[in-house]
Short mmCIF file of C-alpha atoms in Angstrom, two decimals:
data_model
loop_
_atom_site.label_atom_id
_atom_site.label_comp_id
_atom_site.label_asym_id
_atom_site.label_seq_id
_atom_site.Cartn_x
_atom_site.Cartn_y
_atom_site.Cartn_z
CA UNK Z 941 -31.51 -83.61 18.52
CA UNK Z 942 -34.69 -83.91 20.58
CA UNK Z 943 -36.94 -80.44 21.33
CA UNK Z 944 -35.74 -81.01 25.25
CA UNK Z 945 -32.22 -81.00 24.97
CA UNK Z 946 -32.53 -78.00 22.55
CA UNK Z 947 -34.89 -76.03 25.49
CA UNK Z 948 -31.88 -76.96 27.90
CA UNK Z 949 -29.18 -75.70 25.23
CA UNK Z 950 -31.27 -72.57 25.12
CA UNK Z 951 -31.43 -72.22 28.87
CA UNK Z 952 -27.77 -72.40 29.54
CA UNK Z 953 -26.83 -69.95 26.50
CA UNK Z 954 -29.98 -67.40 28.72
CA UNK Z 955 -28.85 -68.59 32.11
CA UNK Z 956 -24.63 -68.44 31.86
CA UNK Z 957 -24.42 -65.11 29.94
CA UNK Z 958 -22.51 -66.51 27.21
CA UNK Z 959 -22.81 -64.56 23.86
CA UNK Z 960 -23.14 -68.41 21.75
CA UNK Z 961 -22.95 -71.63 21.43
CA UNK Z 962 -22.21 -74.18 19.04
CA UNK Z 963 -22.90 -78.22 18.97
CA UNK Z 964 -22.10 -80.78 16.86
CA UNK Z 965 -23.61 -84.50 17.20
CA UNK Z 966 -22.39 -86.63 14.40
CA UNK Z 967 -24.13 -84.28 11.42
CA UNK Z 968 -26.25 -82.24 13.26
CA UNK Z 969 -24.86 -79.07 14.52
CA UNK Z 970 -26.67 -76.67 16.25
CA UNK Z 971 -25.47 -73.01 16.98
CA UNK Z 972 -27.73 -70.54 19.71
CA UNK Z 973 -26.53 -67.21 19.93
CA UNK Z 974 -28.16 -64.33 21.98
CA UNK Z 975 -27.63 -61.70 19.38
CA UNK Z 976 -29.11 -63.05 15.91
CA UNK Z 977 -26.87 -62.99 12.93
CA UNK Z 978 -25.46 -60.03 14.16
CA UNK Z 979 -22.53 -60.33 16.84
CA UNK Z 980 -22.44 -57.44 19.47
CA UNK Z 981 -21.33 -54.18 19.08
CA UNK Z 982 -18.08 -53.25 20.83
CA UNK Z 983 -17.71 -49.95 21.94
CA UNK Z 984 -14.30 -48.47 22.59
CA UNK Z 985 -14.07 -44.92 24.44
CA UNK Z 986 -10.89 -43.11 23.71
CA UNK Z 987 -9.63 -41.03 26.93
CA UNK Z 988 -10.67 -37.78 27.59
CA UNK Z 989 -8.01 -34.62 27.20
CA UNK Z 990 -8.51 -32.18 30.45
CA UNK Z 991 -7.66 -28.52 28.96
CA UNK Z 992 -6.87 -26.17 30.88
CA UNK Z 993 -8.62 -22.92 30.42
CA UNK Z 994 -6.33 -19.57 31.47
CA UNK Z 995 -7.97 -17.66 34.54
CA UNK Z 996 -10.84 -14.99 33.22
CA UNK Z 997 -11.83 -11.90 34.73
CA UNK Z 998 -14.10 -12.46 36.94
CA UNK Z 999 -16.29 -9.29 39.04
CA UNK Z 1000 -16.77 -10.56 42.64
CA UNK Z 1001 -19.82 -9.45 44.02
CA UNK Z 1002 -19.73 -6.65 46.67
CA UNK Z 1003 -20.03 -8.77 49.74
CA UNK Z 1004 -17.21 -10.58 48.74
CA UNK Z 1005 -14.71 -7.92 47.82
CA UNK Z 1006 -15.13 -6.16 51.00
CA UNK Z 1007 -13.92 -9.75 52.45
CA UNK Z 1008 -17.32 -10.47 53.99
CA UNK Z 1009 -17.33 -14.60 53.79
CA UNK Z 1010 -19.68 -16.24 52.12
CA UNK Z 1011 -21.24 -18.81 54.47
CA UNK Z 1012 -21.75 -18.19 58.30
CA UNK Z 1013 -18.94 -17.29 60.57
CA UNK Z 1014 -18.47 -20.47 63.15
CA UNK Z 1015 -17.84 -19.69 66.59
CA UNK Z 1016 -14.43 -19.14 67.54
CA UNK Z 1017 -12.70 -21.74 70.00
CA UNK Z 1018 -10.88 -25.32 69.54
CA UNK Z 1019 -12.08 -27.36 67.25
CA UNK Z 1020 -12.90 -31.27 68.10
CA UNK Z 1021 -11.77 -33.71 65.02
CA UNK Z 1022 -13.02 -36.64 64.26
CA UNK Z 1023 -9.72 -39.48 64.75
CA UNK Z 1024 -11.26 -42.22 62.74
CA UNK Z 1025 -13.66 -42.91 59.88
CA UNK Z 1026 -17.13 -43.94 60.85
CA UNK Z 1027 -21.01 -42.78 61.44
CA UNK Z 1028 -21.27 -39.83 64.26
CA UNK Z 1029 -23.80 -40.46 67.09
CA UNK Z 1030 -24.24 -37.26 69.64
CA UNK Z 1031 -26.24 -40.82 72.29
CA UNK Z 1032 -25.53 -43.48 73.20
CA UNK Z 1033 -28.88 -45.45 71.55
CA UNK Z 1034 -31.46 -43.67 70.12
CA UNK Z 1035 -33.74 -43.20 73.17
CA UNK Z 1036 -30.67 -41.97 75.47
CA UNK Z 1037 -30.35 -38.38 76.30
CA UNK Z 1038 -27.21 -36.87 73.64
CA UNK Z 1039 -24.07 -36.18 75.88
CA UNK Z 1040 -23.51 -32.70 75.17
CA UNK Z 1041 -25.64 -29.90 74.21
CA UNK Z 1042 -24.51 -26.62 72.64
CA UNK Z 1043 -24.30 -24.22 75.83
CA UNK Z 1044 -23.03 -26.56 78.17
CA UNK Z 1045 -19.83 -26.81 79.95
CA UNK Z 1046 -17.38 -29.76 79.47
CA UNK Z 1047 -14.36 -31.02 81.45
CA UNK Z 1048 -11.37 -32.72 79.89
CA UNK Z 1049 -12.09 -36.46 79.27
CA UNK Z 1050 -15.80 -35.87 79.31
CA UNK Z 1051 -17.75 -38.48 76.25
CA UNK Z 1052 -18.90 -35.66 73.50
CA UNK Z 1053 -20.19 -38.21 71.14
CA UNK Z 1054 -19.58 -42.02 69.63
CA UNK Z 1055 -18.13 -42.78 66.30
CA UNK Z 1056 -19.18 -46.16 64.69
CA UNK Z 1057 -16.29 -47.80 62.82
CA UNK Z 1058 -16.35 -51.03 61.92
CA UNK Z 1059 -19.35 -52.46 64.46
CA UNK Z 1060 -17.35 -51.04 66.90
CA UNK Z 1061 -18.56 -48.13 69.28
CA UNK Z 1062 -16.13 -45.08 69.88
CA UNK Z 1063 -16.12 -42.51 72.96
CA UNK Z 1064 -14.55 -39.21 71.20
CA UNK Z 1065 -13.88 -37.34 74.62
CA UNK Z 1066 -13.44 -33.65 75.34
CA UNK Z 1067 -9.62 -32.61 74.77
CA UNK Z 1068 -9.92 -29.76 76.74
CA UNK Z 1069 -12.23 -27.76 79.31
CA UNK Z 1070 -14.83 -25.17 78.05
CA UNK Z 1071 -18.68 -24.88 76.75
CA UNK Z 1072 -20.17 -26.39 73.87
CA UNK Z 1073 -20.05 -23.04 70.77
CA UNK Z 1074 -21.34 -25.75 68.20
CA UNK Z 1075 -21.92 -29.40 67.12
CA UNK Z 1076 -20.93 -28.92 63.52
CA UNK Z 1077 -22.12 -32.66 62.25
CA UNK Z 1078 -25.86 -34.22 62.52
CA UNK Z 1079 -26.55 -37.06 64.42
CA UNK Z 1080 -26.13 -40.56 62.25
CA UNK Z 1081 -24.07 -38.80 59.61
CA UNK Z 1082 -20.90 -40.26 58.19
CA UNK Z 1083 -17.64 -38.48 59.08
CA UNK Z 1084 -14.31 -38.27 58.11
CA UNK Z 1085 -10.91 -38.62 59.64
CA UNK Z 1086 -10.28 -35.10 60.26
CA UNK Z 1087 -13.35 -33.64 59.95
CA UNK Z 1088 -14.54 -30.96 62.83
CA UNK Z 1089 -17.32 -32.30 65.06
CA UNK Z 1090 -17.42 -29.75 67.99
CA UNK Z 1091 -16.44 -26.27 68.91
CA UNK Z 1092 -15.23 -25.81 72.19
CA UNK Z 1093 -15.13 -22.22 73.94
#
């Protein structure tokens, strides 16, 4: 076997991601494997057991047995959700004024915000009449289905 063929050989074994090979013309074999004399390791990962550990005792701070919450209170009012998967947008392009500001009043039907799914733009309107008490997702953020977007008063 010439020097070329054996450069190709070598190539293909590199190239393919095969783990050897093995020629035989007339009496001259030729064997190319990527891992020397020694063939690769195989490594096998049993499952992991969950345990379950028994509730401990645990001392709540004082904030929280008094029933003061943790995080901040949102505003009270109905709460927009998000019908579809998708990116939130609070403008229609990126140099547009957003549709709705926190403060300002909204009718019934009136475009809140766009939800990307799929290359394809969504108008999320108002459900109902009131003022803006929060926009509880940034602009260009990924929502879920279900997931509050706005807090109407």
């Amino acid at each position: 076997m010439d020097l070329r063929k054996l450069k190709k050989l070598i190539d293909l074994v590199e190239d393919s991601g095969i783990a050897e090979l093995e020629i035989t013309e007339g009496e001259e074999k030729v064997r190319i494997s990527r891992y020397g004399q020694q063939a690769p390791q195989m490594m096998h990962y049993a499952p992991q057991q969950q345990m379950m550990a028994a509730p401990a005792q645990v001392s709540l701070p004082a904030a929280a047995a008094t029933g003061a919450a943790a995080e901040p209170a949102q505003p009270e009012g109905h709460v927009v959700k998000s019908p579809m998967v998708g990116t939130f947008y609070r403008a229609s392009s990126p140099e547009a004024k957003s549709f709705v500001e926190v403060g300002q009043s909204v009718t019934a039907g009136e475009t809140l915000c766009i939800i990307e799914a799929m290359k394809l733009l969504n108008e999320i309107e108002a459900d109902q009449t009131g003022v803006i008490k929060a926009i509880l997702v940034e602009n260009g953020q990924p929502v879920e289905y279900g997931e509050p977007l706005f807090i109407i008063g």
